[in-house]
Coordinates of C-alpha atoms (C1' of nucleotides) in Angstrom, one line a residue:
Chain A
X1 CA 203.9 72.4 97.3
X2 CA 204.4 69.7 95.0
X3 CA 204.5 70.0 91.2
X4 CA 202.4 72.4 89.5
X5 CA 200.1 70.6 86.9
X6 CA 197.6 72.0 84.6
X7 CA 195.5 71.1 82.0
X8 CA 193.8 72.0 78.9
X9 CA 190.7 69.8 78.2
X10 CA 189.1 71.3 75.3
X11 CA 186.0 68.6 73.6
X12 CA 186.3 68.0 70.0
X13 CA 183.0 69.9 68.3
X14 CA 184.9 71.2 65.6
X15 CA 186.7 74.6 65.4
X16 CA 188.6 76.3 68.3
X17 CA 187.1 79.1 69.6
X18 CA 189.1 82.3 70.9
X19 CA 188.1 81.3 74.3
X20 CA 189.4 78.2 74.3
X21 CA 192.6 79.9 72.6
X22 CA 192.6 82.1 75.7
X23 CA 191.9 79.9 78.4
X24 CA 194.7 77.2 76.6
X25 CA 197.2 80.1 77.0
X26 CA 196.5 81.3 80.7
X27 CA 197.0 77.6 80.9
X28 CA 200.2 78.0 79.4
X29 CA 201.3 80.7 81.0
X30 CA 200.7 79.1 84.3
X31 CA 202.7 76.4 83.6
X32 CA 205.1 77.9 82.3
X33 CA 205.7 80.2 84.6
X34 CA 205.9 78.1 87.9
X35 CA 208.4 75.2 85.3
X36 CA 205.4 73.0 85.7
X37 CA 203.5 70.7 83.2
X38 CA 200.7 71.3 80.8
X39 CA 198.6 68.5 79.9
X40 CA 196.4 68.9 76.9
X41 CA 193.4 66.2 77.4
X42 CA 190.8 65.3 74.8
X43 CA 186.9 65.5 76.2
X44 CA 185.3 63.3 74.0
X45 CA 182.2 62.1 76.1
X46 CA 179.8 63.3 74.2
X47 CA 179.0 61.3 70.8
X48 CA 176.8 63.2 69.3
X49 CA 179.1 66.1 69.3
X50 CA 182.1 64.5 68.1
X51 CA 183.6 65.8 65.2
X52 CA 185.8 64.0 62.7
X53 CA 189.4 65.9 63.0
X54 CA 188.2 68.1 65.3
X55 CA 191.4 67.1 67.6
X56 CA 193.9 67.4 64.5
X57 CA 192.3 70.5 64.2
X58 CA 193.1 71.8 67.9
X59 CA 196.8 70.1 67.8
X60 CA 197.3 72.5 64.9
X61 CA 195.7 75.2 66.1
X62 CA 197.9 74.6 69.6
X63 CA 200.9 74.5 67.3
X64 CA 200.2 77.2 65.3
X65 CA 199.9 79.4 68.0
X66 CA 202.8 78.4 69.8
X67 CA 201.6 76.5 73.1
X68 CA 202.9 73.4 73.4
X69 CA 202.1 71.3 76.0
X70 CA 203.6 68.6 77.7
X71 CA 202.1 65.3 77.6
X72 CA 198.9 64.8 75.4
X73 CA 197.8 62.4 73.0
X74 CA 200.1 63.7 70.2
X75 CA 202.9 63.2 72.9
X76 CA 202.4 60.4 75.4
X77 CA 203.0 60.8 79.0
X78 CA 202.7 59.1 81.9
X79 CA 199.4 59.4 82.6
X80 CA 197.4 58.1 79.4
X81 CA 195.5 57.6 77.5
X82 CA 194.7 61.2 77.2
X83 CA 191.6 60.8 75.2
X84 CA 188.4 60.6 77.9
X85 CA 186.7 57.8 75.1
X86 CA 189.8 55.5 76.1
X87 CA 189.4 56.0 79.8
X88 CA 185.6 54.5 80.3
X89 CA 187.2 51.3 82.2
X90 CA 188.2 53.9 84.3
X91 CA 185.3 55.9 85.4
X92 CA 182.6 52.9 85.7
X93 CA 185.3 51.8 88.1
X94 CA 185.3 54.9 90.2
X95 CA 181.1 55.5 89.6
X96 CA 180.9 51.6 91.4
X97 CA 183.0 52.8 94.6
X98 CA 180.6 56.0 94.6
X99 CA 177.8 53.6 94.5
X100 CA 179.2 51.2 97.0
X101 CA 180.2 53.9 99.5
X102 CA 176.3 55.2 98.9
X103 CA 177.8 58.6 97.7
X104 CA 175.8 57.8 94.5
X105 CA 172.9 55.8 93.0
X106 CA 171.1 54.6 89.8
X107 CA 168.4 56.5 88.9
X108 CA 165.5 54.9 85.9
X109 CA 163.5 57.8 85.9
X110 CA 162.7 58.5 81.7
X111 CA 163.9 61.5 79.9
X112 CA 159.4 62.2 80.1
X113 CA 159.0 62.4 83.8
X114 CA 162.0 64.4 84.1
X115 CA 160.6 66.7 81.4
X116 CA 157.5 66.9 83.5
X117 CA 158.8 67.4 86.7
X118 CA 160.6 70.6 85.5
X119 CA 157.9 71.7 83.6
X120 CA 155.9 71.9 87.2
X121 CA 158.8 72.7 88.8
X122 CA 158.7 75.9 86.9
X123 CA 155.4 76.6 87.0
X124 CA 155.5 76.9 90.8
X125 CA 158.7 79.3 90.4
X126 CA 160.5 76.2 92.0
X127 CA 164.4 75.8 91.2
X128 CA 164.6 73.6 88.6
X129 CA 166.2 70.1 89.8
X130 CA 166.3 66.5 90.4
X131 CA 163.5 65.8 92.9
X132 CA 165.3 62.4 94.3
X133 CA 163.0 60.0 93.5
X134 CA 165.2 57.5 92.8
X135 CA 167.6 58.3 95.8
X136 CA 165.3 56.2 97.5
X137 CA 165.1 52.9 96.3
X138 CA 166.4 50.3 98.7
X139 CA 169.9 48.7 97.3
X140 CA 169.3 45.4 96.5
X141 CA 166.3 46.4 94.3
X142 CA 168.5 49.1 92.5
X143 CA 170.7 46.5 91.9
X144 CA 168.5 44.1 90.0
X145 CA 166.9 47.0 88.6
X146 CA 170.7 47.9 86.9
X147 CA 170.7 44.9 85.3
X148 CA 168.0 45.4 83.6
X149 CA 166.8 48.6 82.8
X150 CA 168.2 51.6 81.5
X151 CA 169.8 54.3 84.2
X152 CA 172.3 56.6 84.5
X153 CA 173.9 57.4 88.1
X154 CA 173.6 60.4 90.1
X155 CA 175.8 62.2 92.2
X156 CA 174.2 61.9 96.3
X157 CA 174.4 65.4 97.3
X158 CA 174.2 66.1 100.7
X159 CA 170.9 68.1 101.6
X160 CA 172.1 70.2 104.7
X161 CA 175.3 72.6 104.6
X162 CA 177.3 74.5 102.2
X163 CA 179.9 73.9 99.7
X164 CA 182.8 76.6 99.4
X165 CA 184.9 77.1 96.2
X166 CA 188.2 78.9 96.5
X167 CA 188.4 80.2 93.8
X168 CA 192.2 81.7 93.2
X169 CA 190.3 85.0 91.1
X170 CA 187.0 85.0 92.5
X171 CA 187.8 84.1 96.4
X172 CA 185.7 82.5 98.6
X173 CA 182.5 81.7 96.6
X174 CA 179.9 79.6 99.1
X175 CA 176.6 77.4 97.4
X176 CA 174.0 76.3 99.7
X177 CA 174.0 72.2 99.4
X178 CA 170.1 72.0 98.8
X179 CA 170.2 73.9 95.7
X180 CA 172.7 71.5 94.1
X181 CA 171.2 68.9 91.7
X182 CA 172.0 65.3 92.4
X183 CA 174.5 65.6 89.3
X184 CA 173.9 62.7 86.7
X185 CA 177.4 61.0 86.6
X186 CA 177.2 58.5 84.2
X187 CA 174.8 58.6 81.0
X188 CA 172.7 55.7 80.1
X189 CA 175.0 54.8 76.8
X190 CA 178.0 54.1 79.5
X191 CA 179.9 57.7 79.0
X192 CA 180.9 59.8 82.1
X193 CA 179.3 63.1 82.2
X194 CA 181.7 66.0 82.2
X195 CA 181.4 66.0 85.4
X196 CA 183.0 62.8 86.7
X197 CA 185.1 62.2 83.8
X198 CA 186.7 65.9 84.8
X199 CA 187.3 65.1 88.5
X200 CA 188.7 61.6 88.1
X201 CA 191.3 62.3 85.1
X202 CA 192.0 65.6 87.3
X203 CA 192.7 63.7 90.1
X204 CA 194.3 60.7 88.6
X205 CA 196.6 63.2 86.3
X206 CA 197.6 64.8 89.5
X207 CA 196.1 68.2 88.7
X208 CA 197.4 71.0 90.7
X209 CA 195.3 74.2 89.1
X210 CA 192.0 73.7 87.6
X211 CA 192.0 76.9 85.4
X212 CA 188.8 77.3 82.7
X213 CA 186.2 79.8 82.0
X214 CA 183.9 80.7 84.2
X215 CA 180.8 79.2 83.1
X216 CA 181.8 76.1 85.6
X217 CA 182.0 78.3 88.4
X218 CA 178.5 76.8 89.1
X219 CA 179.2 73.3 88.9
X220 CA 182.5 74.0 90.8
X221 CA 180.8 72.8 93.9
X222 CA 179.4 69.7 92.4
X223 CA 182.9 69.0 91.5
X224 CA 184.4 69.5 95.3
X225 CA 181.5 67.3 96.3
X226 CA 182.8 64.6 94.0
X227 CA 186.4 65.2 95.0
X228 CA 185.2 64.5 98.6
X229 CA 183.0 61.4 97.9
X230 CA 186.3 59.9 96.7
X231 CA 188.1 61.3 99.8
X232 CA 190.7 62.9 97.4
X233 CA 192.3 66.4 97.7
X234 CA 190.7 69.2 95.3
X235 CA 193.0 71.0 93.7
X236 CA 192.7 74.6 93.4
X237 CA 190.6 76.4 91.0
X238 CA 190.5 79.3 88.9
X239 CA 187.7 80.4 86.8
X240 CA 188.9 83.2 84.0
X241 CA 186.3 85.8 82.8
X242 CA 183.8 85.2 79.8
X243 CA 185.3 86.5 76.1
X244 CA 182.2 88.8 75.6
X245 CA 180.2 89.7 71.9
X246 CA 180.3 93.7 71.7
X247 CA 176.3 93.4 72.9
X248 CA 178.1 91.9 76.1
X249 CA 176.5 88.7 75.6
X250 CA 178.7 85.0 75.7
X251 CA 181.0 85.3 72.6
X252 CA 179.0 83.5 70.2
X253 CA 179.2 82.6 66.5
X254 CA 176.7 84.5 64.9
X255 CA 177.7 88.0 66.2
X256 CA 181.1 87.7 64.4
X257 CA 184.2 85.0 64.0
X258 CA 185.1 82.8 67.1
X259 CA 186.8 80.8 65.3
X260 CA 190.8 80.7 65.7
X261 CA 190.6 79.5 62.2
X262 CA 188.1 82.4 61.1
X263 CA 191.1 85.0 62.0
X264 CA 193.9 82.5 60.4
X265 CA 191.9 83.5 57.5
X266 CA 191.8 87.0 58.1
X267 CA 195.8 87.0 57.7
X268 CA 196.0 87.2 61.5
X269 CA 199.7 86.2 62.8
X270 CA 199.7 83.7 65.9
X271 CA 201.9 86.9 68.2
X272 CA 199.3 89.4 67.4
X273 CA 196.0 86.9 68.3
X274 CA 198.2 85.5 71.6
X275 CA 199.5 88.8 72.2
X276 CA 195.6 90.3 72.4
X277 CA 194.0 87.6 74.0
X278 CA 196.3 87.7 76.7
X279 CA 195.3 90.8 77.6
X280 CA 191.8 90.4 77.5
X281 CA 191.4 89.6 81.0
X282 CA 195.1 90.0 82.0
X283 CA 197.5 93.0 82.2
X284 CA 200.7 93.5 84.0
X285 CA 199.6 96.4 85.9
X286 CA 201.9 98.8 84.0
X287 CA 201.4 100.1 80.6
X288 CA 203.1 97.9 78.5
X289 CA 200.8 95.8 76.0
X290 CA 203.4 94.0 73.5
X291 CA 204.4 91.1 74.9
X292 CA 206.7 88.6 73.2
X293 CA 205.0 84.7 74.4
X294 CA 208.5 84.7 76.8
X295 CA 207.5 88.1 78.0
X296 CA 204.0 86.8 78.9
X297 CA 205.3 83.4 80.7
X298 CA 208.0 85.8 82.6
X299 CA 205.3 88.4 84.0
X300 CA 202.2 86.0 83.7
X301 CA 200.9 85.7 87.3
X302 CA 196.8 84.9 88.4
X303 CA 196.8 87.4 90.5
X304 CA 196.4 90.1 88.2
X305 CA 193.4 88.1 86.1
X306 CA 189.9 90.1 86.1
X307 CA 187.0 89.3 87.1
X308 CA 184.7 91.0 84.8
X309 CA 183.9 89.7 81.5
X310 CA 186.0 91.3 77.8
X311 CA 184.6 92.2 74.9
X312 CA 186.7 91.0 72.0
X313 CA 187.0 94.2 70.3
X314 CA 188.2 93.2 66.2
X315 CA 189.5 96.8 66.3
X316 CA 192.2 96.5 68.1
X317 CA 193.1 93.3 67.2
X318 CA 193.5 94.6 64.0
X319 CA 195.1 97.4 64.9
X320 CA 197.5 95.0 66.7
X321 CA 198.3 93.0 63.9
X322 CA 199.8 95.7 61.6
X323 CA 202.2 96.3 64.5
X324 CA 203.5 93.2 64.4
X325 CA 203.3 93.2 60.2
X326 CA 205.2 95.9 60.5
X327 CA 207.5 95.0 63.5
X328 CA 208.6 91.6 62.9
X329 CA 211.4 90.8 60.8
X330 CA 211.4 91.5 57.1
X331 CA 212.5 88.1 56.4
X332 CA 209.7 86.7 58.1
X333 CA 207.1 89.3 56.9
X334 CA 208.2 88.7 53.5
X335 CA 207.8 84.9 53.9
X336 CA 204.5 85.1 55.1
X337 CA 203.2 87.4 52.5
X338 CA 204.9 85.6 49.7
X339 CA 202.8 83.0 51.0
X340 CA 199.5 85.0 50.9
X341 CA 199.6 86.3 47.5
X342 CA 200.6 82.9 46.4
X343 CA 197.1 81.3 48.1
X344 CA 195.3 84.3 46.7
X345 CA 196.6 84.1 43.4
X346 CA 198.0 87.5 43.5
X347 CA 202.0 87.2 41.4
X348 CA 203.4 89.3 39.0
X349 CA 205.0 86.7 37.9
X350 CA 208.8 87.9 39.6
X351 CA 209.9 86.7 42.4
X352 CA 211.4 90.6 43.6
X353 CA 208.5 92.4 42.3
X354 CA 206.3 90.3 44.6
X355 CA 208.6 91.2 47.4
X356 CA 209.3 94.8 46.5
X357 CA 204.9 95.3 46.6
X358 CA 204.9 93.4 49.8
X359 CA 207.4 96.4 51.0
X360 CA 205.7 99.3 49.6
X361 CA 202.6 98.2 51.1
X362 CA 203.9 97.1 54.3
X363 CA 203.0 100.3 56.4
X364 CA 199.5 100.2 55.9
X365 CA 198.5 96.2 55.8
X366 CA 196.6 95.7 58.8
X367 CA 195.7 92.1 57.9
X368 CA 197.2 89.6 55.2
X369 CA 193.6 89.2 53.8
X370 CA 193.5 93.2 53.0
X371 CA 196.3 91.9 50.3
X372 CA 193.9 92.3 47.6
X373 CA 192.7 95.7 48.3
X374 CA 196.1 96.7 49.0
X375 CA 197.6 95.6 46.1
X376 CA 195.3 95.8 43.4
X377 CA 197.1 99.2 42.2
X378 CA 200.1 97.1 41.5
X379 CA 198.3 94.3 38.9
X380 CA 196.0 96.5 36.6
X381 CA 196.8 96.9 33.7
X382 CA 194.6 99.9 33.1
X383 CA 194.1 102.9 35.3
X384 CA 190.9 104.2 36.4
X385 CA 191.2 107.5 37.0
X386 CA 189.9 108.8 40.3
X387 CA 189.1 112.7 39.6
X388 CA 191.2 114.8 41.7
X389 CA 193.8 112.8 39.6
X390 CA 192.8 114.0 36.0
X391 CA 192.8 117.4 37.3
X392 CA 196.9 117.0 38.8
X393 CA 197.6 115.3 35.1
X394 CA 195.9 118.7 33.3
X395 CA 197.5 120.9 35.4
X396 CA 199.3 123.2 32.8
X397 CA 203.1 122.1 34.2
X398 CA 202.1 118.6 34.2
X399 CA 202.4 118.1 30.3
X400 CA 206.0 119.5 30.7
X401 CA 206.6 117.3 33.7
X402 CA 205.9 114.4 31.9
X403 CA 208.0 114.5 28.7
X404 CA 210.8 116.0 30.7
X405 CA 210.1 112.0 32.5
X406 CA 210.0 110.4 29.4
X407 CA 213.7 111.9 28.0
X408 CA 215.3 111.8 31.4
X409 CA 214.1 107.3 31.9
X410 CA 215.4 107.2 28.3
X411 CA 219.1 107.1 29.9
X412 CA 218.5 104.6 32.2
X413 CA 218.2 101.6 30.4
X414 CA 217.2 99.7 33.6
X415 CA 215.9 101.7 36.8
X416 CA 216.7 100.9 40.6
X417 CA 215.2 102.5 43.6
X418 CA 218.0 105.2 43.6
X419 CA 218.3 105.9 40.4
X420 CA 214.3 107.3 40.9
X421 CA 215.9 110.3 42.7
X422 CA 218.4 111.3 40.3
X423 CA 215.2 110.7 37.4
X424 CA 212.7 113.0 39.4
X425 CA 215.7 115.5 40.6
X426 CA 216.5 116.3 36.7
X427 CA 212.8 116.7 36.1
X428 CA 213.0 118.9 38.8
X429 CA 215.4 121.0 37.5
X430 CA 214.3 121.3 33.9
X431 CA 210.5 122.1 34.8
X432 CA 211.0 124.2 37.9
X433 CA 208.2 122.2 39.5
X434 CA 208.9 120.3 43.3
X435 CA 207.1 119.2 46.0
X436 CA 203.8 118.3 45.6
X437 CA 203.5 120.3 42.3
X438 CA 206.1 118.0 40.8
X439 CA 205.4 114.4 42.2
X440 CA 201.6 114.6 42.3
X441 CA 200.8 114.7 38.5
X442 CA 203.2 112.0 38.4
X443 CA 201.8 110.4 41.0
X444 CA 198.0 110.5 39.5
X445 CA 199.1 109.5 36.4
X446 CA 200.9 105.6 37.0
X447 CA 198.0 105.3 39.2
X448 CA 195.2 107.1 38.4
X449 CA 194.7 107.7 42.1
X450 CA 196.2 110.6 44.4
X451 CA 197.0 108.6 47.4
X452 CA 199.1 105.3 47.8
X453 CA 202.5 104.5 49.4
X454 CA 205.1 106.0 48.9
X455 CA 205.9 106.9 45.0
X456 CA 209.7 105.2 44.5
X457 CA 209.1 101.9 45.5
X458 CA 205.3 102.3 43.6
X459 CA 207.7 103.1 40.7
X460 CA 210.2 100.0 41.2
X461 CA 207.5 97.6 41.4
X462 CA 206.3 99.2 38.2
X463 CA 209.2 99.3 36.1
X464 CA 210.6 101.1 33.4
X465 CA 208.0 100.4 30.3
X466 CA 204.7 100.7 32.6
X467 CA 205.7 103.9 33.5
X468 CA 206.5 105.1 30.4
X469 CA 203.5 103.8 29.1
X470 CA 201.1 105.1 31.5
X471 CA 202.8 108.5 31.3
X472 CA 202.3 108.4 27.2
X473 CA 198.9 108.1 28.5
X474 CA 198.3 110.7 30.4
X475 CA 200.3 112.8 28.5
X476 CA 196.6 112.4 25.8
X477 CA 193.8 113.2 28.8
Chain B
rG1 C1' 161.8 81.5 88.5
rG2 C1' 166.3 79.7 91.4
rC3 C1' 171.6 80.0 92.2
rG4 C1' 176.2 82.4 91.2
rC5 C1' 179.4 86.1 89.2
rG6 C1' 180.3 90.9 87.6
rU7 C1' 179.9 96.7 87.1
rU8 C1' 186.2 102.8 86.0
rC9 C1' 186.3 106.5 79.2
rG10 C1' 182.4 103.4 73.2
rU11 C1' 186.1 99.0 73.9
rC12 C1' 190.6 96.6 76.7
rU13 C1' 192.3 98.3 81.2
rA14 C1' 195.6 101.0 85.6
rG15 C1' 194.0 102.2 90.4
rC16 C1' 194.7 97.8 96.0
rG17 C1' 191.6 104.9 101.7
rG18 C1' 194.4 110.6 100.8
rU19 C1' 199.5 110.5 95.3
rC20 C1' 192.8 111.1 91.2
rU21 C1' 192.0 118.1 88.5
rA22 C1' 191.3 109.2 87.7
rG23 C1' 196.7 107.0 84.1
rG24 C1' 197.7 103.9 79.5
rA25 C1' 196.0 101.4 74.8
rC26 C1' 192.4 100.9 70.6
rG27 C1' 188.7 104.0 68.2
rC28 C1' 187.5 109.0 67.0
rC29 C1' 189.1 114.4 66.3
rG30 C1' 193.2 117.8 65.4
rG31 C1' 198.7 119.3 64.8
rC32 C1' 203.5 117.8 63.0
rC33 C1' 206.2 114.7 59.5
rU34 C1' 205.4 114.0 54.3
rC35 C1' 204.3 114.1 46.9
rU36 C1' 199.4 111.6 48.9
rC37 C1' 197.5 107.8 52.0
rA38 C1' 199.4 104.9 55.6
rC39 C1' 203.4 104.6 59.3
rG40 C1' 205.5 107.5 63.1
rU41 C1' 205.0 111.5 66.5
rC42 C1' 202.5 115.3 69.5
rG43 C1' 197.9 116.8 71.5
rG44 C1' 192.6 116.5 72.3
rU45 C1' 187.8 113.7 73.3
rA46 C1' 185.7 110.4 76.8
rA47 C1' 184.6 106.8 82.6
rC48 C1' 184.5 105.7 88.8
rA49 C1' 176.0 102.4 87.6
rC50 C1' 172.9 104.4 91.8
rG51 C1' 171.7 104.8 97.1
rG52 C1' 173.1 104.1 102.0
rG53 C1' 176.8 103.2 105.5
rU54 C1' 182.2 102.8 107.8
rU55 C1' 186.0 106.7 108.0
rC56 C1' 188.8 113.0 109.2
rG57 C1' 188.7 111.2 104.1
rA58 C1' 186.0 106.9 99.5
rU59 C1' 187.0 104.9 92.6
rU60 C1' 189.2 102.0 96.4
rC61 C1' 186.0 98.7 102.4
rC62 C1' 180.6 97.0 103.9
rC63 C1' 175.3 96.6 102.7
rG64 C1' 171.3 97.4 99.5
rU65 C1' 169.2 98.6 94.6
rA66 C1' 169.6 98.6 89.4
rC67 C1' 171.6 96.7 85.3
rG68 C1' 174.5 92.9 82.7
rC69 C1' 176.1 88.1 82.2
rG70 C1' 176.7 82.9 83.4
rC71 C1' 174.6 78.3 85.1
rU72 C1' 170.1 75.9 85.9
rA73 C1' 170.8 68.9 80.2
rC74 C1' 172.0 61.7 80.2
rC75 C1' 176.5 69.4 76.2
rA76 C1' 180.8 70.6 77.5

RNA sequence: GGCGCGUUCGUCUAGCGGUCUAGGACGCCGGCCUCUCACGUCGGUAACACGGGUUCGAUUCCCGUACGCGCUACCA
């Protein structure tokens, strides 16, 4: 077989939706897998969709996430230009051999009498389709007529026999001929139609693997149709399952984010959204689900790709995020979160203290945007006392607990981690008190609450006078 | 309406005719760990859509039904 080529072709309409994300990385995968190429190529055809940055936008995403691809407008290639707006020499080429070789024609018919013609079409429980009215019109006169009027060109699909797709996940998929619509090819403002602008840059890119979502399963045969107008080899296809909302419909803005940005925002690291997506859809057939973006490429096969539609389920994405917070390296988990509570304006105005909160809260961040919520114990300046806490800080022993607290910090004129132990071990020993009896009261009363991590490093990010103050405190209620 | 695809725990999935009293993960529930919560750990909960075939034997193969979804644009 010769090289293995595969593309991305996302259209610029704005954000980049966790579909695209997914079907961008199976891409990915792919090529990566077989040491072939991925092209990422821009499908601007439609104007009125265009959106300004929308394709900085999806080079960053791409980035972000880790994909990168191997020849796209960012990065030149041999094959250019790699956006479809630069290309329309290209395909009014390609749509004039169609026409000449009578495998397609012009067609005037206005946007009313099409409306009209479904509308009865429907009405008599009809499929809904080009009737072919203007497949009829002798050449010459369609000729003159192109000069002159508005038309767009239509795809001349054959009326007898089937069409097969091949499809590499679905298998052998067979459409009946007269229930495909003579496809419009080129629009009346002079842009291709996904349609022919797909097969063309497919086959002049030398696509090997056509690999999107399923909704073009449909069209596929329109495609192989095209492919064999021009006489060129189809490549093969594979259509991925839908990313579903939880009521099993499309995934849709409107029932939740879609956005790849949306969970950027959410404090959602690039391994943990790659790391789920890949397996929505995907699995390796064993039980292993954390995959490193090597481990993916390494074990990535289309073989083992559903067919069934998956529901993005936030929960375990989620839950799949604070495994990698807490399993990627400190370093890194620091740098990120330094980051965070610098955008959210959350600093206690040291450097270390930052870190040393980041650390205590480490084990139960799920999400970089919980920060807040997280951390909020670790920036008031006054305590709000939940109530199960005033009853641990008027416990009889607790009074005792806490000036034996106060005498024993007075000899440590500046407090580390370890010396916490030695500080709670004397208090220990002077009241009698340990376990739960002996760190709760403490506990409730530098935070006013009777849960929260774990009570030294609560105490290091707090510091020496805090503590002292908030125990003075407590030692009144 | 037409065409197409799909259907295993609530969700993501394993299963490719007997190994299934159907396995894993998230969630949920409980135990342990522990100053608490979380983490971690151990255990529990929960599914083969339905009906026909084929077969000695179907979750696995075939057909039908139901349900869901997608497409049905001069959007992709």
């Amino acid at each position: 077989m010769s090289e293995i080529r595969v593309r991305f072709a996302p259209s610029p309409t704005g954000f980049v939706h966790v579909g695209s994300l997914r079907t961008a990385l199976f891409n990915y995968l792919f090529a990566r897998h077989h040491h072939g190429k991925l092209i990422l190529r821009i499908e601007d055809t439609d104007q009125t969709r265009y959106v300004q940055g929308a394709v900085e936008n999806m080079i960053k995403v791409l980035s972000w996430a880790g994909l990168d691809y191997d020849e796209g407008p960012d990065r030149g290639g041999n094959f250019g230009p790699y956006y479809q707006s630069q290309r329309l020499d290209l395909y009014h080429d390609h749509v004039q051999r169609l026409i000449d070789a009578d495998q397609a024609y012009p067609c005037f018919c206005s946007e009313e009498r099409l409306q009209s013609m479904r509308e009865k079409q429907a009405a008599h429980n009809l499929p809904i389709m080009y009737d072919g009215t203007c497949r009829h019109i002798p050449t010459d006169v369609a000729r003159k007529r192109m000069r002159e009027e508005s038309h767009v060109v239509r795809l001349k699909v054959p009326s007898q026999g089937e069409t097969v797709v091949d499809d590499l996940i679905r298998g052998r998929v067979a459409f009946r001929n007269n229930l495909l619509d003579d496809q419009v090819l080129l629009k009346s403002d002079g842009y291709p139609t996904y349609h022919l602008a797909n097969v063309v840059d497919d086959h002049l890119m030398q696509i090997s693997h056509v690999i999107r979502g399923e909704e073009w399963l449909p069209s596929t045969p329109k495609h192989i149709l095209l492919y064999q107008a021009f006489g060129w080899h189809t490549p093969q296809f594979a259509h991925l399952p839908l990313l579903l909302n939880p009521d099993r419909s499309k995934l849709s803005k409107r029932q939740g984010d879609v956005a790849v940005e949306d969970y950027q925002q959410k404090g959602i690291l690039p391994e943990a959204l790659i790391n789920f997506v890949a397996l929505l859809g995907w699995n390796r057939g064993d039980d292993q689900e954390i995959f490193t973006l090597e481990e993916l490429v390494q074990s990535f096969t289309l073989k083992r790709v559903n067919k069934a539609g998956a529901v993005f389920d936030l929960h375990k994405l989620e839950w799949m995020n604070g495994y990698y917070i807490r399993h990627i390296k400190e370093e890194r988990y620091l740098q990120i979160g330094l980051q965070w509570m610098g955008k959210l304006g959350l600093d206690s105005g040291n450097r270390q203290t930052n870190e040393n909160i980041l650390k205590a809260i480490r084990p139960a961040l799920n999400t970089f945007a919980d920060l807040p919520e997280k951390t909020a114990m670790f920036f008031a300046d006054t305590l709000n006392y939940e109530e199960e806490a005033l009853q641990w800080i008027r416990k009889e022993k607790s009074k005792e607990i806490f000036s034996r607290l106060l005498k024993e910090l007075e000899s440590y004129p500046q407090l580390t981690v370890n010396d916490f132990g030695s500080v709670m071990k004397g208090v220990q020993k002077s009241t009698g008190c340990k376990g739960q009896d002996l760190w709760m009261p403490v506990r409730a009363a530098i935070t006013g609450m009777t849960h929260g991590p774990e009570l030294p490093l609560v105490l290091l990010v707090f510091g020496k006078n805090k503590i002292t103050r908030f125990i003075k405190q407590a030692l009144n209620l």
